[in-house]
PDB file of C-alpha atoms in Angstrom:
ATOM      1  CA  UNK A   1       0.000   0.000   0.000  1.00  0.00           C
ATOM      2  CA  UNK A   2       1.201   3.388  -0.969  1.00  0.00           C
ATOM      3  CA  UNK A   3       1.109   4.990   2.770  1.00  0.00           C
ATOM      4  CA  UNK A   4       2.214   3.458   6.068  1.00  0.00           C
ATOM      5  CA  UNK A   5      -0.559   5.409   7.840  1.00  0.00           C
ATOM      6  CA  UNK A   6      -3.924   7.687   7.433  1.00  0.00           C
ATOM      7  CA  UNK A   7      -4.120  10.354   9.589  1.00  0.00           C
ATOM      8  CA  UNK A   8      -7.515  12.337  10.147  1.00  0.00           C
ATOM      9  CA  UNK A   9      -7.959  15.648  11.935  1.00  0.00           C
ATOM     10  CA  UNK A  10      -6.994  19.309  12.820  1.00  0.00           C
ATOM     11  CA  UNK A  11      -4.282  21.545  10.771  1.00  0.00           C
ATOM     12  CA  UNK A  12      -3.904  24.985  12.243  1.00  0.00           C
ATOM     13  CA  UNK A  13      -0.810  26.982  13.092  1.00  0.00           C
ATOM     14  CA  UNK A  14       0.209  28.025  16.265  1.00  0.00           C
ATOM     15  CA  UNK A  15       2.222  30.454  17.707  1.00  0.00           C
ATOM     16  CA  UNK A  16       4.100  29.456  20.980  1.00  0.00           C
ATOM     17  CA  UNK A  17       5.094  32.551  23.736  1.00  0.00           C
ATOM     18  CA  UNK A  18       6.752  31.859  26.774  1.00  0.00           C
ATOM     19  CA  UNK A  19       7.484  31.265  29.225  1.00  0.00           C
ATOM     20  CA  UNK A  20       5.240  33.797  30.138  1.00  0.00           C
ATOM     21  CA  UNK A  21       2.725  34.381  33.764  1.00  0.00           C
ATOM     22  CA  UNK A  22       0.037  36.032  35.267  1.00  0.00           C
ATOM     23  CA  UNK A  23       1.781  39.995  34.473  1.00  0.00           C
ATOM     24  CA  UNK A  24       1.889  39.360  30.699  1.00  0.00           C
ATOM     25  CA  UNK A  25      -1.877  41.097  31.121  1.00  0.00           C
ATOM     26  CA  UNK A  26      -0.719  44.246  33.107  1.00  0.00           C
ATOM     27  CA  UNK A  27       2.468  45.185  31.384  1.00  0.00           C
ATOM     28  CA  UNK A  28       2.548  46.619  27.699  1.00  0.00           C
ATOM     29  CA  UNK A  29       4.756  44.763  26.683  1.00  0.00           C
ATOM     30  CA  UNK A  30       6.448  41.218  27.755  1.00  0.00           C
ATOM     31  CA  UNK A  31       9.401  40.349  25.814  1.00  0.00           C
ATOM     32  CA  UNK A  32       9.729  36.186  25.968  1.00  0.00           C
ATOM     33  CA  UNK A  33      12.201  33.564  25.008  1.00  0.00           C
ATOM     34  CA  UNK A  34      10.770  32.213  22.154  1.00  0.00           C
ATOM     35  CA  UNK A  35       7.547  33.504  20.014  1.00  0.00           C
ATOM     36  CA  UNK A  36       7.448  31.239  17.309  1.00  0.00           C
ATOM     37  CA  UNK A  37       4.980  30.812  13.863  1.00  0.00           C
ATOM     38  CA  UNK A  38       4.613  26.936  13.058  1.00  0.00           C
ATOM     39  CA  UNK A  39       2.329  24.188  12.502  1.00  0.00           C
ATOM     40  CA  UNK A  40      -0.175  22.628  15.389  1.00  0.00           C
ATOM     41  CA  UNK A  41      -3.086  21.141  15.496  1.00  0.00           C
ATOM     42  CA  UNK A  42      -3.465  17.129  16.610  1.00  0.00           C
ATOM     43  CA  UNK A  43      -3.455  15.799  12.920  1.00  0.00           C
ATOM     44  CA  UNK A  44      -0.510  17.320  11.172  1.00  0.00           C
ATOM     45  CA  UNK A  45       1.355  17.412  14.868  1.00  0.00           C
ATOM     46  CA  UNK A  46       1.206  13.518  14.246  1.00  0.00           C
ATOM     47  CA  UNK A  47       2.185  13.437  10.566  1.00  0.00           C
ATOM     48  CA  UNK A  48       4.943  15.301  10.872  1.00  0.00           C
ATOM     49  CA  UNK A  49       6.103  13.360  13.696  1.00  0.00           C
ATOM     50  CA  UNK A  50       5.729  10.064  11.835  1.00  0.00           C
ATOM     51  CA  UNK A  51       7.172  11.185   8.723  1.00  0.00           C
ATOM     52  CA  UNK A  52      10.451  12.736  10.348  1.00  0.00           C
ATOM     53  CA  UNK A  53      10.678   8.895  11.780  1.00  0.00           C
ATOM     54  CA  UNK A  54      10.832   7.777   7.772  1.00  0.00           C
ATOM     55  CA  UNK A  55       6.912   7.035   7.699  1.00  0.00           C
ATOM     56  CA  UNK A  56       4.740   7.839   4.566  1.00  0.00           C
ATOM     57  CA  UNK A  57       1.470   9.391   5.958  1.00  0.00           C
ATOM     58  CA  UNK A  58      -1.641  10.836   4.197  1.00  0.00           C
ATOM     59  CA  UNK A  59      -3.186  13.532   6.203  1.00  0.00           C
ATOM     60  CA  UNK A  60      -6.830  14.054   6.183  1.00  0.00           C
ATOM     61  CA  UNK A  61      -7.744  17.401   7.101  1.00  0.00           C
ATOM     62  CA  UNK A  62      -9.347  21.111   6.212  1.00  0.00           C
ATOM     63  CA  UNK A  63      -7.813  24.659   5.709  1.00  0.00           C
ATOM     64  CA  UNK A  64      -9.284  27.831   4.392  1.00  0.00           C
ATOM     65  CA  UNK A  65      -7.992  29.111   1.179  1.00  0.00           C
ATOM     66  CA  UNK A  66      -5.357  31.857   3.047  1.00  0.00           C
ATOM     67  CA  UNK A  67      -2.174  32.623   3.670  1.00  0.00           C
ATOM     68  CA  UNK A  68      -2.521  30.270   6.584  1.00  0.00           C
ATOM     69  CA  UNK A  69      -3.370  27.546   4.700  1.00  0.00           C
ATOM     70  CA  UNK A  70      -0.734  28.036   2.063  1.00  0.00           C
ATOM     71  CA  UNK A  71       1.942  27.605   4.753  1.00  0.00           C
ATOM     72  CA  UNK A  72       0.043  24.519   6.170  1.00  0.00           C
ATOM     73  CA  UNK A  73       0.515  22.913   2.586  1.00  0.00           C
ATOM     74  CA  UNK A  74       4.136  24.473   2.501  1.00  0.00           C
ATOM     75  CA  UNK A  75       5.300  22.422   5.646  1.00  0.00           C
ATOM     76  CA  UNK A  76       3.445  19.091   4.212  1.00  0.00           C
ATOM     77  CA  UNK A  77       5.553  19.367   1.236  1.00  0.00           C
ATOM     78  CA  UNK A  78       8.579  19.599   3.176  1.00  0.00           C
ATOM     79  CA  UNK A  79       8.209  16.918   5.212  1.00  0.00           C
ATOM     80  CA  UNK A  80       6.818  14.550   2.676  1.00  0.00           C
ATOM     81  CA  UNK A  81       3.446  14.652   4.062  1.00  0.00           C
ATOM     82  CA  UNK A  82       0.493  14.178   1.184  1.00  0.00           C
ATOM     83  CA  UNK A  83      -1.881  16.626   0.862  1.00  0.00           C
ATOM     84  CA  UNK A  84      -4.197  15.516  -1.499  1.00  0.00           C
ATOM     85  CA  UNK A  85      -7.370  14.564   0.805  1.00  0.00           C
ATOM     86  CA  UNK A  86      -6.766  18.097   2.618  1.00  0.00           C
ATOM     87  CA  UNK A  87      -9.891  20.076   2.111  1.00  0.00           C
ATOM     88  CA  UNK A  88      -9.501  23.744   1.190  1.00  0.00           C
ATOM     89  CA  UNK A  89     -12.793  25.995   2.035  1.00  0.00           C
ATOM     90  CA  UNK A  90     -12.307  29.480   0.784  1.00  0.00           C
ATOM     91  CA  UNK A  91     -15.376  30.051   3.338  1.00  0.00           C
ATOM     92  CA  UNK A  92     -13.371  29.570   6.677  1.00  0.00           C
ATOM     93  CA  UNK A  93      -9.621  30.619   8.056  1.00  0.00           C
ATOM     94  CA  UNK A  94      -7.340  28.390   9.234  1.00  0.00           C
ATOM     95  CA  UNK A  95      -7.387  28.003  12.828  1.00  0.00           C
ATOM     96  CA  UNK A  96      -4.963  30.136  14.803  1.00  0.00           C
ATOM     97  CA  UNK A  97      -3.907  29.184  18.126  1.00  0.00           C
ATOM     98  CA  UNK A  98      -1.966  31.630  20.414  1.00  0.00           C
ATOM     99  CA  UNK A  99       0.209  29.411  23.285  1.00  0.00           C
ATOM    100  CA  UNK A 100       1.098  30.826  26.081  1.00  0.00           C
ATOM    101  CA  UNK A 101       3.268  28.493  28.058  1.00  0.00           C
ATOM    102  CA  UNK A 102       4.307  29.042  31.625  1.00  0.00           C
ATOM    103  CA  UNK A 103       7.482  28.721  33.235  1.00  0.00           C
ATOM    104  CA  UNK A 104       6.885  24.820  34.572  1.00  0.00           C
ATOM    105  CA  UNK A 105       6.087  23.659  30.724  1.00  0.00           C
ATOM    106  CA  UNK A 106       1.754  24.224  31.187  1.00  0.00           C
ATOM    107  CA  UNK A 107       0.210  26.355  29.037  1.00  0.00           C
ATOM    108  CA  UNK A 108      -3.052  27.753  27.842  1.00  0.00           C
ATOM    109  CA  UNK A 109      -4.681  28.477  24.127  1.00  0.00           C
ATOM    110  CA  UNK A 110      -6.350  31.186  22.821  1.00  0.00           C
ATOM    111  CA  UNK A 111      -8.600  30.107  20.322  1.00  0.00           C
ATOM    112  CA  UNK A 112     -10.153  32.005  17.182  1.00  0.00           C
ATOM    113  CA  UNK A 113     -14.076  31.095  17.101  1.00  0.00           C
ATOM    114  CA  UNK A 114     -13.907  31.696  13.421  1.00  0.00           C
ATOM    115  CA  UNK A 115     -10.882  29.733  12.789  1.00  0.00           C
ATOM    116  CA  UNK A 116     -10.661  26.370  10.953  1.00  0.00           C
ATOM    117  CA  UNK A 117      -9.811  24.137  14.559  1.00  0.00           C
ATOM    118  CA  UNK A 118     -12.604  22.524  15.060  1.00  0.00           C
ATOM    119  CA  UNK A 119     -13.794  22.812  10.871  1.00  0.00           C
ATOM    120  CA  UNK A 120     -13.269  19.296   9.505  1.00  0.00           C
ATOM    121  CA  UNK A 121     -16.911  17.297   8.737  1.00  0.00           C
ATOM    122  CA  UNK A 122     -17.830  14.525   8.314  1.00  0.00           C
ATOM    123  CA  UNK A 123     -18.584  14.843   4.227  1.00  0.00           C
ATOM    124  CA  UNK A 124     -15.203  16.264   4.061  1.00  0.00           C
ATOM    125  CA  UNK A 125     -13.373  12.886   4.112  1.00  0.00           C
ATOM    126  CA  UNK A 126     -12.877  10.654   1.527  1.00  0.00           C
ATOM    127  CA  UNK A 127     -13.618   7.049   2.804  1.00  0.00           C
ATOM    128  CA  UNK A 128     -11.812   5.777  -0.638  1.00  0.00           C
ATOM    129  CA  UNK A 129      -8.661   6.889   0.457  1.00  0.00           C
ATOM    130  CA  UNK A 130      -8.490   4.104   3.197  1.00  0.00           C
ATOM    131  CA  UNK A 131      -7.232   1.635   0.445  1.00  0.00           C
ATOM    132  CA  UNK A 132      -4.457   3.216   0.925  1.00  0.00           C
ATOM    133  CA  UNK A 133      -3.473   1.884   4.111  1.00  0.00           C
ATOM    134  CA  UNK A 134      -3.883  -0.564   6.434  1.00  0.00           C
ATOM    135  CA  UNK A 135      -3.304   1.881   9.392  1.00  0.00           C
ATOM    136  CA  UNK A 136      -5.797   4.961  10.513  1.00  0.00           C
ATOM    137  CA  UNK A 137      -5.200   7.238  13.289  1.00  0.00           C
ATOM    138  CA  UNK A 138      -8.386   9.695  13.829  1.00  0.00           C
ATOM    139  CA  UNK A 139      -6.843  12.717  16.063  1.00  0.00           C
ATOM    140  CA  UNK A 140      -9.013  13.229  17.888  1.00  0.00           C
ATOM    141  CA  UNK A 141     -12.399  11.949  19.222  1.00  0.00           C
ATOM    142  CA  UNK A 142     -14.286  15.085  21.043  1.00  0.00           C
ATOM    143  CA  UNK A 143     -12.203  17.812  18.812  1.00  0.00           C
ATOM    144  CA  UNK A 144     -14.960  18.200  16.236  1.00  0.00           C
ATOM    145  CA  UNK A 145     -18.670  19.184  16.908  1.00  0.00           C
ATOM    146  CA  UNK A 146     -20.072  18.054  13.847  1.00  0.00           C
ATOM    147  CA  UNK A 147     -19.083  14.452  14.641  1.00  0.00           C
ATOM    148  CA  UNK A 148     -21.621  11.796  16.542  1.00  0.00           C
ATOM    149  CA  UNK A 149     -21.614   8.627  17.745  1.00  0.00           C
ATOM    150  CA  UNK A 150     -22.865   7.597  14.065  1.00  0.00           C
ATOM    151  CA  UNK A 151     -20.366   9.465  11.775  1.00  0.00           C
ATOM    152  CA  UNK A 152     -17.613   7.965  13.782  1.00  0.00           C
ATOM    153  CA  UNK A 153     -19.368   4.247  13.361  1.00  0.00           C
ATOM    154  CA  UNK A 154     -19.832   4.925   9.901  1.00  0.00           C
ATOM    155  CA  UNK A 155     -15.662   6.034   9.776  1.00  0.00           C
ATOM    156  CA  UNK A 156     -14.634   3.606  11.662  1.00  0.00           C
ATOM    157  CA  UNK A 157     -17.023   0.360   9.781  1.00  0.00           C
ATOM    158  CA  UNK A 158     -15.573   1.472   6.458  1.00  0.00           C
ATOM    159  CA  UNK A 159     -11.946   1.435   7.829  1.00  0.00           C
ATOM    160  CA  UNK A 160     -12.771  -1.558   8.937  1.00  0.00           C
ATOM    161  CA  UNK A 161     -14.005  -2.513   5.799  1.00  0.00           C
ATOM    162  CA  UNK A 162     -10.599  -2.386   4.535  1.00  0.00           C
ATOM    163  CA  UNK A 163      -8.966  -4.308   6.934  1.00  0.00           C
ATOM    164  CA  UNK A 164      -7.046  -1.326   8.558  1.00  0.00           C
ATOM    165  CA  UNK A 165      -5.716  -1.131  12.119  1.00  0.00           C
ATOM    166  CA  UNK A 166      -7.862   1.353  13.910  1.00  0.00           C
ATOM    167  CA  UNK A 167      -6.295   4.146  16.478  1.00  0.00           C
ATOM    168  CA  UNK A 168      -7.790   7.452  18.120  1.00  0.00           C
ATOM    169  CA  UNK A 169      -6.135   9.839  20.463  1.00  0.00           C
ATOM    170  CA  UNK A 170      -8.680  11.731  21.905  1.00  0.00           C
ATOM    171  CA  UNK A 171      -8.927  15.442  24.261  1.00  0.00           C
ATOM    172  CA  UNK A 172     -11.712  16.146  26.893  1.00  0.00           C
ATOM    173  CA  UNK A 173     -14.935  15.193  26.045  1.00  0.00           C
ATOM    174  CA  UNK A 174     -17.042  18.784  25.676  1.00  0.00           C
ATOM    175  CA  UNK A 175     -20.286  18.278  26.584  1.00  0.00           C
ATOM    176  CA  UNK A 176     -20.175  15.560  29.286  1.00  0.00           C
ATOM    177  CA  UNK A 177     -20.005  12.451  27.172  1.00  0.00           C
ATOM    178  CA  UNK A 178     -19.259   9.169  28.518  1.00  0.00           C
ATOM    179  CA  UNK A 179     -18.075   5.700  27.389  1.00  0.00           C
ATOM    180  CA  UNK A 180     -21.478   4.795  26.654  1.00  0.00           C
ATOM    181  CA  UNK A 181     -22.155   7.577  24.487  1.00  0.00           C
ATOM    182  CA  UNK A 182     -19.728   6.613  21.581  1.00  0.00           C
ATOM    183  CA  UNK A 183     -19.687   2.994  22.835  1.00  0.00           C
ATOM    184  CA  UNK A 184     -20.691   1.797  19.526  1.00  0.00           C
ATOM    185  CA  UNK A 185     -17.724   3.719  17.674  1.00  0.00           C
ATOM    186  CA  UNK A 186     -15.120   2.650  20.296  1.00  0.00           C
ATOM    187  CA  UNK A 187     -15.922  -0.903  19.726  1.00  0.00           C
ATOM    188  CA  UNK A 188     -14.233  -0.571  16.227  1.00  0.00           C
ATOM    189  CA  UNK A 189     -10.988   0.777  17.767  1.00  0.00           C
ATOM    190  CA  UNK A 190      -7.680  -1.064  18.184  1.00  0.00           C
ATOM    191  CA  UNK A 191      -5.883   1.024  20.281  1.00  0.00           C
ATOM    192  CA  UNK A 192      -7.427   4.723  22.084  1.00  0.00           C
ATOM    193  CA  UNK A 193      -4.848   7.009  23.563  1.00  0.00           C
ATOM    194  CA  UNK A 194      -6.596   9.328  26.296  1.00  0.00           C
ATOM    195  CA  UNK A 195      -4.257  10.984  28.767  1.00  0.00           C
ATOM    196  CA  UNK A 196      -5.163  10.182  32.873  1.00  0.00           C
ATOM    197  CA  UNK A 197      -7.337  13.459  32.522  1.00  0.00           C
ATOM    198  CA  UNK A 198      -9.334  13.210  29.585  1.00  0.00           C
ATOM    199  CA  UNK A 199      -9.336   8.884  30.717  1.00  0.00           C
ATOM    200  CA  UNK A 200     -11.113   9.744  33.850  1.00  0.00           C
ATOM    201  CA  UNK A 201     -13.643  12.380  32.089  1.00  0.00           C
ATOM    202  CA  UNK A 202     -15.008  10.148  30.025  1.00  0.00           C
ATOM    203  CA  UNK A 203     -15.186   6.942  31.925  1.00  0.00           C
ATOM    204  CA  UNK A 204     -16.105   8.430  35.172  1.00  0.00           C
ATOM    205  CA  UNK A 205     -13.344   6.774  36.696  1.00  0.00           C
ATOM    206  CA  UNK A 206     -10.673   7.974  38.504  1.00  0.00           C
ATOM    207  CA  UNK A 207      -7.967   4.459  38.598  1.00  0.00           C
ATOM    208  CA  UNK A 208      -6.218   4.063  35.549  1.00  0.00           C
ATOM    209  CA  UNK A 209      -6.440   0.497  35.166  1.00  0.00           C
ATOM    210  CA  UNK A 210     -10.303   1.031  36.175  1.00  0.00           C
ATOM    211  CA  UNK A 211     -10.638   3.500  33.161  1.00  0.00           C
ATOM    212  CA  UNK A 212      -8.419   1.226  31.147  1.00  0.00           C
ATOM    213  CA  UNK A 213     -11.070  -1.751  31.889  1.00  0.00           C
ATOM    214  CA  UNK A 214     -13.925   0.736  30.899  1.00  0.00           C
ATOM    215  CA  UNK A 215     -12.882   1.302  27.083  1.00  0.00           C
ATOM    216  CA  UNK A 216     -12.242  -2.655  27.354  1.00  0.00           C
ATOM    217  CA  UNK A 217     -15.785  -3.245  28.239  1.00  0.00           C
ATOM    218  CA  UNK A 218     -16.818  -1.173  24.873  1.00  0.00           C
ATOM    219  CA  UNK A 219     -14.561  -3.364  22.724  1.00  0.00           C
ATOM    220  CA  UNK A 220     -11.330  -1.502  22.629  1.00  0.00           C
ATOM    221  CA  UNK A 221      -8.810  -4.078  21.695  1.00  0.00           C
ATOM    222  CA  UNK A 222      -5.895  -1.725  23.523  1.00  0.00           C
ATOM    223  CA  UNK A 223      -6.237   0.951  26.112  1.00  0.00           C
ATOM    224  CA  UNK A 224      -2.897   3.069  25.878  1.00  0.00           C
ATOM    225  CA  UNK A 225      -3.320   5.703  29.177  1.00  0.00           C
ATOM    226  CA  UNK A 226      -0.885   8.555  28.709  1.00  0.00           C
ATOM    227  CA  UNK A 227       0.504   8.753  32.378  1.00  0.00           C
ATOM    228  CA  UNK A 228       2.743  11.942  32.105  1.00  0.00           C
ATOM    229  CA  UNK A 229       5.833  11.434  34.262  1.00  0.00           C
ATOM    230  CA  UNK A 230       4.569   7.726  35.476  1.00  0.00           C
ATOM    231  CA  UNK A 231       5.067   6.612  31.486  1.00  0.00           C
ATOM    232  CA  UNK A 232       1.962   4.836  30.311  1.00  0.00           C
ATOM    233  CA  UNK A 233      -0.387   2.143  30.810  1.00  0.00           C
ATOM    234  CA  UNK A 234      -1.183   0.102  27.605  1.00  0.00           C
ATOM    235  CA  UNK A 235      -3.804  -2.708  28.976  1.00  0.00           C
ATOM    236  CA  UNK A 236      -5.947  -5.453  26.831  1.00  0.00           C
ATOM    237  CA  UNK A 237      -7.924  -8.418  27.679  1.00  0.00           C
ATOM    238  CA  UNK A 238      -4.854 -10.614  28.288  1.00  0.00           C
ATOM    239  CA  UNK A 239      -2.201  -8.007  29.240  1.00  0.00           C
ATOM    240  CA  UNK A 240      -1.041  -5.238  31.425  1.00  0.00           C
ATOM    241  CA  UNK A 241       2.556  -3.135  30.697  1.00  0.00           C
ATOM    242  CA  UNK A 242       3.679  -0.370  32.013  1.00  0.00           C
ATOM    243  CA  UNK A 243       6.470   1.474  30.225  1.00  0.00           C
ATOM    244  CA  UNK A 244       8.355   3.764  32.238  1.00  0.00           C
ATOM    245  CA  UNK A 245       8.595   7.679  31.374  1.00  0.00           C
ATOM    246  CA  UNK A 246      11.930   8.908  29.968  1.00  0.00           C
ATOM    247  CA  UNK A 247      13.862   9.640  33.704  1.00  0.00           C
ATOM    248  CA  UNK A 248      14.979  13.229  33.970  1.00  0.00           C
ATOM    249  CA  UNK A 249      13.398  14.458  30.648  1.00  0.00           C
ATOM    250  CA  UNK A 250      13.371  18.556  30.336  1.00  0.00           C
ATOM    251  CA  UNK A 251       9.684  19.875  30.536  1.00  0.00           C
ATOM    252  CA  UNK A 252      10.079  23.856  28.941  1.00  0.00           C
ATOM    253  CA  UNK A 253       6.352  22.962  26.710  1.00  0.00           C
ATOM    254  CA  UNK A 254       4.136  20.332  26.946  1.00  0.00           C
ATOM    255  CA  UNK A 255       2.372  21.332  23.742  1.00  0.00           C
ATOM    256  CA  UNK A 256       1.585  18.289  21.337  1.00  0.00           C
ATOM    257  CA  UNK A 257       3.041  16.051  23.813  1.00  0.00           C
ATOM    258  CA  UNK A 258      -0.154  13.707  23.569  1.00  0.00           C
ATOM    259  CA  UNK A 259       0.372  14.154  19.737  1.00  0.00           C
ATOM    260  CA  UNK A 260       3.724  13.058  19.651  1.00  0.00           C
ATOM    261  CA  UNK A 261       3.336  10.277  21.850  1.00  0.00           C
ATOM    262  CA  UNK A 262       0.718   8.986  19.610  1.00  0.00           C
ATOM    263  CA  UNK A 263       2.831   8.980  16.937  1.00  0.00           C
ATOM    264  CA  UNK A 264       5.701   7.401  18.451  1.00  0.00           C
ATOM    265  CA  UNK A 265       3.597   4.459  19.418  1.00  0.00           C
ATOM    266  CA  UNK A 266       1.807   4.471  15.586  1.00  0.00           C
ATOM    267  CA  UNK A 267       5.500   3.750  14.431  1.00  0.00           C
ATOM    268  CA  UNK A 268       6.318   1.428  16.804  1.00  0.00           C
ATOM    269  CA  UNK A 269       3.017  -0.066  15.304  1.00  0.00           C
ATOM    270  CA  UNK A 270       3.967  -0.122  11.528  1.00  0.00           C
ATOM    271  CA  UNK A 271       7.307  -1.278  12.279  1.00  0.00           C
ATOM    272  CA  UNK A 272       5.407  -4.548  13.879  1.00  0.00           C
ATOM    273  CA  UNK A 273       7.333  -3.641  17.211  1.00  0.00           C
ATOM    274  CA  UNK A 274       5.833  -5.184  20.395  1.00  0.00           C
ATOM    275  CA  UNK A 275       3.832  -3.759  22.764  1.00  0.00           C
ATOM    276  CA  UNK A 276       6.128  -2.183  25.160  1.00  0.00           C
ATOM    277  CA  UNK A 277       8.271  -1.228  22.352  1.00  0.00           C
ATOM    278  CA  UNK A 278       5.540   0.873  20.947  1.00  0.00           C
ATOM    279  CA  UNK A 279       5.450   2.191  24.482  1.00  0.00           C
ATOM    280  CA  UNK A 280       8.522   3.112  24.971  1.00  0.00           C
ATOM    281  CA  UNK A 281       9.118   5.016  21.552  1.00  0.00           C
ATOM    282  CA  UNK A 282       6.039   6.546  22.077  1.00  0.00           C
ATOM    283  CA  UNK A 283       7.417   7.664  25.870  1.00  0.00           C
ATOM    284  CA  UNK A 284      10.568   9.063  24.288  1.00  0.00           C
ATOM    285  CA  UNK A 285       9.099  10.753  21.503  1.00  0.00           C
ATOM    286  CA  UNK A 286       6.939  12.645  23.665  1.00  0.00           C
ATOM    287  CA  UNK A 287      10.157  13.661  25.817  1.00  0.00           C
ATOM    288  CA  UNK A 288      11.704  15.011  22.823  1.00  0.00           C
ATOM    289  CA  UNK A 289       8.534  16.970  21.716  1.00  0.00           C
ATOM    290  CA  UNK A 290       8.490  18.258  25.802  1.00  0.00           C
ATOM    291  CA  UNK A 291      11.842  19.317  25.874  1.00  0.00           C
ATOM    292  CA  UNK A 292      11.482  22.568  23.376  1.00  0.00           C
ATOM    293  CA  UNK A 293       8.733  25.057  23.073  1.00  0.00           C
ATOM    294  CA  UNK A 294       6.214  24.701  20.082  1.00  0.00           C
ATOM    295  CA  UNK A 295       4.752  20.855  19.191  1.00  0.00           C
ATOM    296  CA  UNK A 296       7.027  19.733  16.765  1.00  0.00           C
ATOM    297  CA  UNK A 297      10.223  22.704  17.691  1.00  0.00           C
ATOM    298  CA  UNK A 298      12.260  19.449  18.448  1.00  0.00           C
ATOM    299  CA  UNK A 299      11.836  18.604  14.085  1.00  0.00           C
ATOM    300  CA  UNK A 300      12.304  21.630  12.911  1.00  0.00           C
TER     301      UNK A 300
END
């Protein structure tokens, strides 16, 4: 097949600031170490990551037709990324996302309501393309509005269709969702890659290996629990790992670090790598991402 994986989801650029606190609102100016222009969002975070690691990756996504956009399709074409099932609406911006990152690596977005984030459709994807492939990635469940329960099952079947391993990272559910709600769409997943946070939102459960159990219990071949400095949890039916965090990594951003841990363990997964393999380049991809400011700074 002509790509090692299918990604689906957000392309937006952001622009890191930091570190930065509380005074950056009272001063008139606040002069930072690093105010960057770059790439973000969860789809093309992952792309990039798993085509800098020598993978060939179509990205699924939407952009308006703008200067934004142009540099969006700029970066793809220097990092080998394919373009050709991105979406251009003339109708929208791309998204914008201002990061302002704090001294101990957190940080916070500010979002533009008009801006192409949370954009992508359903109708905008091309469920031909996933001949392609025998890998999909949708990043990420919860990001866009205008999916259900049922767009995702009807996704997910067709991949499915096609014989393709099935992954989703996923960010905090929006509107109170649980397990339950999208029970029927997570039961076509091979592996789902919630941190502890967004884990505990959605299952209403606060243990890890109790959250882990509740995606089990919807048919989710492979709970992978992002742990932060604890590593990760990757539990199935038969097995339980845990793959220790990088020791003394350098936290300065934790933008994209989900996004880059997903893609570490996607490339552990097309290089047929075991389990705790996956982990474990997925752990130290993360670290790198961690250790500079902006989601894919370490690449570039």
């Amino acid at each position: 097949m002509p790509y090692d994986a299918i990604i689906i989801g957000a392309s937006i650029i952001d622009i890191p600031a930091g570190p930065v606190d509380a005074s950056v609102f009272s001063t008139g100016s606040h002069p930072v170490d690093r105010l960057a222009f770059q790439v973000g969002g969860d789809a093309i975070n992952e792309a990039t990551v798993l085509s800098h690691l020598g993978a060939d990756i179509k990205l699924v996504s939407k952009i308006g037709s703008d200067p934004g956009g142009d540099f969006i399709l700029q970066h793809c074409s220097r990092h080998r990324i394919d373009t050709s099932s991105i979406v251009r609406d003339p109708s929208m911006d791309t998204g914008i996302n201002i990061v302002l990152i704090e001294k101990n690596g957190e940080r916070s977005f500010i979002t533009s309501r008009s801006g192409g984030l949370r954009q992508l459709k359903p109708e905008d994807i091309d469920l031909s393309v996933f001949s392609e492939s025998s890998l999909l990635c949708f990043a990420s469940i919860f990001v866009f509005p205008y999916f259900q329960n049922d767009d995702l099952v009807r996704i997910f079947s067709k991949a499915k269709e096609h014989g393709m391993t099935l992954c989703a990272d996923m960010t905090k559910c929006k509107n109170k969702e649980t397990t339950e709600d999208i029970r029927e769409a997570l039961s076509y997943l091979d592996f789902v890659f919630p941190n502890l946070e967004e884990a505990q939102m959605v299952t209403r459960k606060e243990d890890p290996d109790e959250a882990a159990d509740a995606f089990l219990d919807c048919g989710v071949k492979h709970a992978v629990i992002k742990l932060g400095k604890q590593g990760c949890l990757i539990k199935s039916r038969s097995e339980r790992i845990i793959v220790p965090a990088v020791p003394d990594a350098v936290c300065l951003d934790t933008t994209g670090a989900g996004d880059n841990f997903a893609a570490g363990f996607l490339y552990g997964l097309i290089k047929k790598q075991p389990l705790y393999e996956c982990g474990r380049l997925a752990n130290e991809t993360a670290a790198r991402c961690i250790a500079r400011m902006g989601a894919t700074a370490w690449i570039e």
